[in-house]
């Protein structure tokens, strides 16, 4: 798929015959990323941890996108649960090649006190980071088979709060905000490190990072079963009209990072004015570009998940 026209997020290139997986697909950025991909003709696996919410989001796409029925599938995948991650990856791997995976799922509003998953990991780090590291590693072969792409979800918060995740699971000094920012430092650093390792191993998979700017529910269209903000939320978010955008528009950089053939591994994408606007290439924060921090986080993820990315096998694909 070669792109010859200027990029228009409202009119994507034809994605017929391509297959993508999106985590956290039942609402917000994940839902709108799926809808935009399906509108362009792609086959999409919508994944999430709630079967009822997944069915509601799939039904919404079927209502809003003509002929979407056969091109949308749902699959249970809880990124905070490593068993769930492995099961979903095995199912996808058995289906053949995968053109891309959008590692979107995550906790944006962390609990006030530290919580631990059934696997024994801090909840935010497990959901936002460990599950996606394991999933991307387990999907390396189907991605390589299709010369596909993985997209990690970054955040502009990492440029404002430069937390070095020396204690990534925050055993000491937990705060919800620090847990969130550290998780985004980690996803961006890991996305860049993945690109370095994939290139070094000669694996035909690209790793890209994208962030949605400041995207809010109150600026987002109401969709039954997907987004139903209260009047108060609408009012509060509209007061920030100049610095916010809808989650529909927040999905634009994510989708472009996933499907634009002119994007190369290791790039970082976000809205034109940082907080809002059409997608453009940007520069990741300095702390996320530190190879030593990235290598340390990679080792942490390997030890925590037990997943070692099989670069050699993927290269042979």
mmCIF file with all atom_site columns, N, CA, C and O in Angstrom, residues 158 161-165 185 189 285-290 293:
data_model
loop_
_atom_site.group_PDB
_atom_site.id
_atom_site.type_symbol
_atom_site.label_atom_id
_atom_site.label_alt_id
_atom_site.label_comp_id
_atom_site.label_asym_id
_atom_site.label_entity_id
_atom_site.label_seq_id
_atom_site.pdbx_PDB_ins_code
_atom_site.Cartn_x
_atom_site.Cartn_y
_atom_site.Cartn_z
_atom_site.occupancy
_atom_site.B_iso_or_equiv
_atom_site.pdbx_formal_charge
_atom_site.auth_seq_id
_atom_site.auth_comp_id
_atom_site.auth_asym_id
_atom_site.auth_atom_id
_atom_site.pdbx_PDB_model_num
ATOM 1  N N  . UNK A 1 158 ? 4.453  12.727 29.769 1.00 0.00 ? 158 UNK A N  1
ATOM 2  C CA . UNK A 1 158 ? 5.847  12.368 30.021 1.00 0.00 ? 158 UNK A CA 1
ATOM 3  C C  . UNK A 1 158 ? 6.797  13.528 29.762 1.00 0.00 ? 158 UNK A C  1
ATOM 4  O O  . UNK A 1 158 ? 7.951  13.486 30.191 1.00 0.00 ? 158 UNK A O  1
ATOM 5  N N  . UNK A 1 161 ? 6.089  15.626 33.433 1.00 0.00 ? 161 UNK A N  1
ATOM 6  C CA . UNK A 1 161 ? 6.542  14.984 34.666 1.00 0.00 ? 161 UNK A CA 1
ATOM 7  C C  . UNK A 1 161 ? 7.546  13.903 34.280 1.00 0.00 ? 161 UNK A C  1
ATOM 8  O O  . UNK A 1 161 ? 7.159  12.850 33.762 1.00 0.00 ? 161 UNK A O  1
ATOM 9  N N  . UNK A 1 162 ? 8.810  14.140 34.511 1.00 0.00 ? 162 UNK A N  1
ATOM 10 C CA . UNK A 1 162 ? 9.861  13.231 34.050 1.00 0.00 ? 162 UNK A CA 1
ATOM 11 C C  . UNK A 1 162 ? 10.211 12.221 35.142 1.00 0.00 ? 162 UNK A C  1
ATOM 12 O O  . UNK A 1 162 ? 11.293 12.241 35.719 1.00 0.00 ? 162 UNK A O  1
ATOM 13 N N  . UNK A 1 163 ? 9.265  11.351 35.422 1.00 0.00 ? 163 UNK A N  1
ATOM 14 C CA . UNK A 1 163 ? 9.491  10.327 36.436 1.00 0.00 ? 163 UNK A CA 1
ATOM 15 C C  . UNK A 1 163 ? 10.333 9.191  35.856 1.00 0.00 ? 163 UNK A C  1
ATOM 16 O O  . UNK A 1 163 ? 9.926  8.538  34.897 1.00 0.00 ? 163 UNK A O  1
ATOM 17 N N  . UNK A 1 164 ? 11.489 8.961  36.435 1.00 0.00 ? 164 UNK A N  1
ATOM 18 C CA . UNK A 1 164 ? 12.304 7.824  36.032 1.00 0.00 ? 164 UNK A CA 1
ATOM 19 C C  . UNK A 1 164 ? 11.774 6.591  36.768 1.00 0.00 ? 164 UNK A C  1
ATOM 20 O O  . UNK A 1 164 ? 11.838 6.531  37.999 1.00 0.00 ? 164 UNK A O  1
ATOM 21 N N  . UNK A 1 165 ? 11.254 5.595  36.061 1.00 0.00 ? 165 UNK A N  1
ATOM 22 C CA . UNK A 1 165 ? 10.636 4.439  36.730 1.00 0.00 ? 165 UNK A CA 1
ATOM 23 C C  . UNK A 1 165 ? 11.658 3.453  37.293 1.00 0.00 ? 165 UNK A C  1
ATOM 24 O O  . UNK A 1 165 ? 11.736 2.303  36.886 1.00 0.00 ? 165 UNK A O  1
ATOM 25 N N  . UNK A 1 185 ? 5.826  6.597  30.436 1.00 0.00 ? 185 UNK A N  1
ATOM 26 C CA . UNK A 1 185 ? 7.267  6.624  30.173 1.00 0.00 ? 185 UNK A CA 1
ATOM 27 C C  . UNK A 1 185 ? 7.708  5.246  29.696 1.00 0.00 ? 185 UNK A C  1
ATOM 28 O O  . UNK A 1 185 ? 8.459  5.097  28.726 1.00 0.00 ? 185 UNK A O  1
ATOM 29 N N  . UNK A 1 189 ? 9.225  4.297  26.019 1.00 0.00 ? 189 UNK A N  1
ATOM 30 C CA . UNK A 1 189 ? 10.603 3.790  26.005 1.00 0.00 ? 189 UNK A CA 1
ATOM 31 C C  . UNK A 1 189 ? 10.669 2.384  25.427 1.00 0.00 ? 189 UNK A C  1
ATOM 32 O O  . UNK A 1 189 ? 11.569 2.050  24.650 1.00 0.00 ? 189 UNK A O  1
ATOM 33 N N  . UNK A 1 285 ? 9.591  12.589 24.569 1.00 0.00 ? 285 UNK A N  1
ATOM 34 C CA . UNK A 1 285 ? 10.298 13.265 25.654 1.00 0.00 ? 285 UNK A CA 1
ATOM 35 C C  . UNK A 1 285 ? 11.676 12.643 25.875 1.00 0.00 ? 285 UNK A C  1
ATOM 36 O O  . UNK A 1 285 ? 11.906 11.461 25.575 1.00 0.00 ? 285 UNK A O  1
ATOM 37 N N  . UNK A 1 286 ? 12.586 13.435 26.404 1.00 0.00 ? 286 UNK A N  1
ATOM 38 C CA . UNK A 1 286 ? 13.982 13.009 26.542 1.00 0.00 ? 286 UNK A CA 1
ATOM 39 C C  . UNK A 1 286 ? 14.122 11.736 27.374 1.00 0.00 ? 286 UNK A C  1
ATOM 40 O O  . UNK A 1 286 ? 14.870 10.832 27.026 1.00 0.00 ? 286 UNK A O  1
ATOM 41 N N  . UNK A 1 287 ? 13.372 11.655 28.476 1.00 0.00 ? 287 UNK A N  1
ATOM 42 C CA . UNK A 1 287 ? 13.541 10.495 29.354 1.00 0.00 ? 287 UNK A CA 1
ATOM 43 C C  . UNK A 1 287 ? 13.157 9.202  28.644 1.00 0.00 ? 287 UNK A C  1
ATOM 44 O O  . UNK A 1 287 ? 13.758 8.154  28.873 1.00 0.00 ? 287 UNK A O  1
ATOM 45 N N  . UNK A 1 288 ? 12.177 9.266  27.736 1.00 0.00 ? 288 UNK A N  1
ATOM 46 C CA . UNK A 1 288 ? 11.749 8.053  27.035 1.00 0.00 ? 288 UNK A CA 1
ATOM 47 C C  . UNK A 1 288 ? 12.741 7.650  25.951 1.00 0.00 ? 288 UNK A C  1
ATOM 48 O O  . UNK A 1 288 ? 12.691 6.513  25.460 1.00 0.00 ? 288 UNK A O  1
ATOM 49 N N  . UNK A 1 289 ? 13.641 8.561  25.573 1.00 0.00 ? 289 UNK A N  1
ATOM 50 C CA . UNK A 1 289 ? 14.625 8.273  24.528 1.00 0.00 ? 289 UNK A CA 1
ATOM 51 C C  . UNK A 1 289 ? 15.953 7.788  25.083 1.00 0.00 ? 289 UNK A C  1
ATOM 52 O O  . UNK A 1 289 ? 16.910 7.583  24.335 1.00 0.00 ? 289 UNK A O  1
ATOM 53 N N  . UNK A 1 290 ? 16.028 7.596  26.395 1.00 0.00 ? 290 UNK A N  1
ATOM 54 C CA . UNK A 1 290 ? 17.263 7.140  27.028 1.00 0.00 ? 290 UNK A CA 1
ATOM 55 C C  . UNK A 1 290 ? 17.383 5.618  26.872 1.00 0.00 ? 290 UNK A C  1
ATOM 56 O O  . UNK A 1 290 ? 16.593 4.872  27.466 1.00 0.00 ? 290 UNK A O  1
ATOM 57 N N  . UNK A 1 293 ? 17.566 3.523  30.221 1.00 0.00 ? 293 UNK A N  1
ATOM 58 C CA . UNK A 1 293 ? 16.283 3.361  30.898 1.00 0.00 ? 293 UNK A CA 1
ATOM 59 C C  . UNK A 1 293 ? 15.438 2.319  30.168 1.00 0.00 ? 293 UNK A C  1
ATOM 60 O O  . UNK A 1 293 ? 14.809 1.451  30.780 1.00 0.00 ? 293 UNK A O  1
#
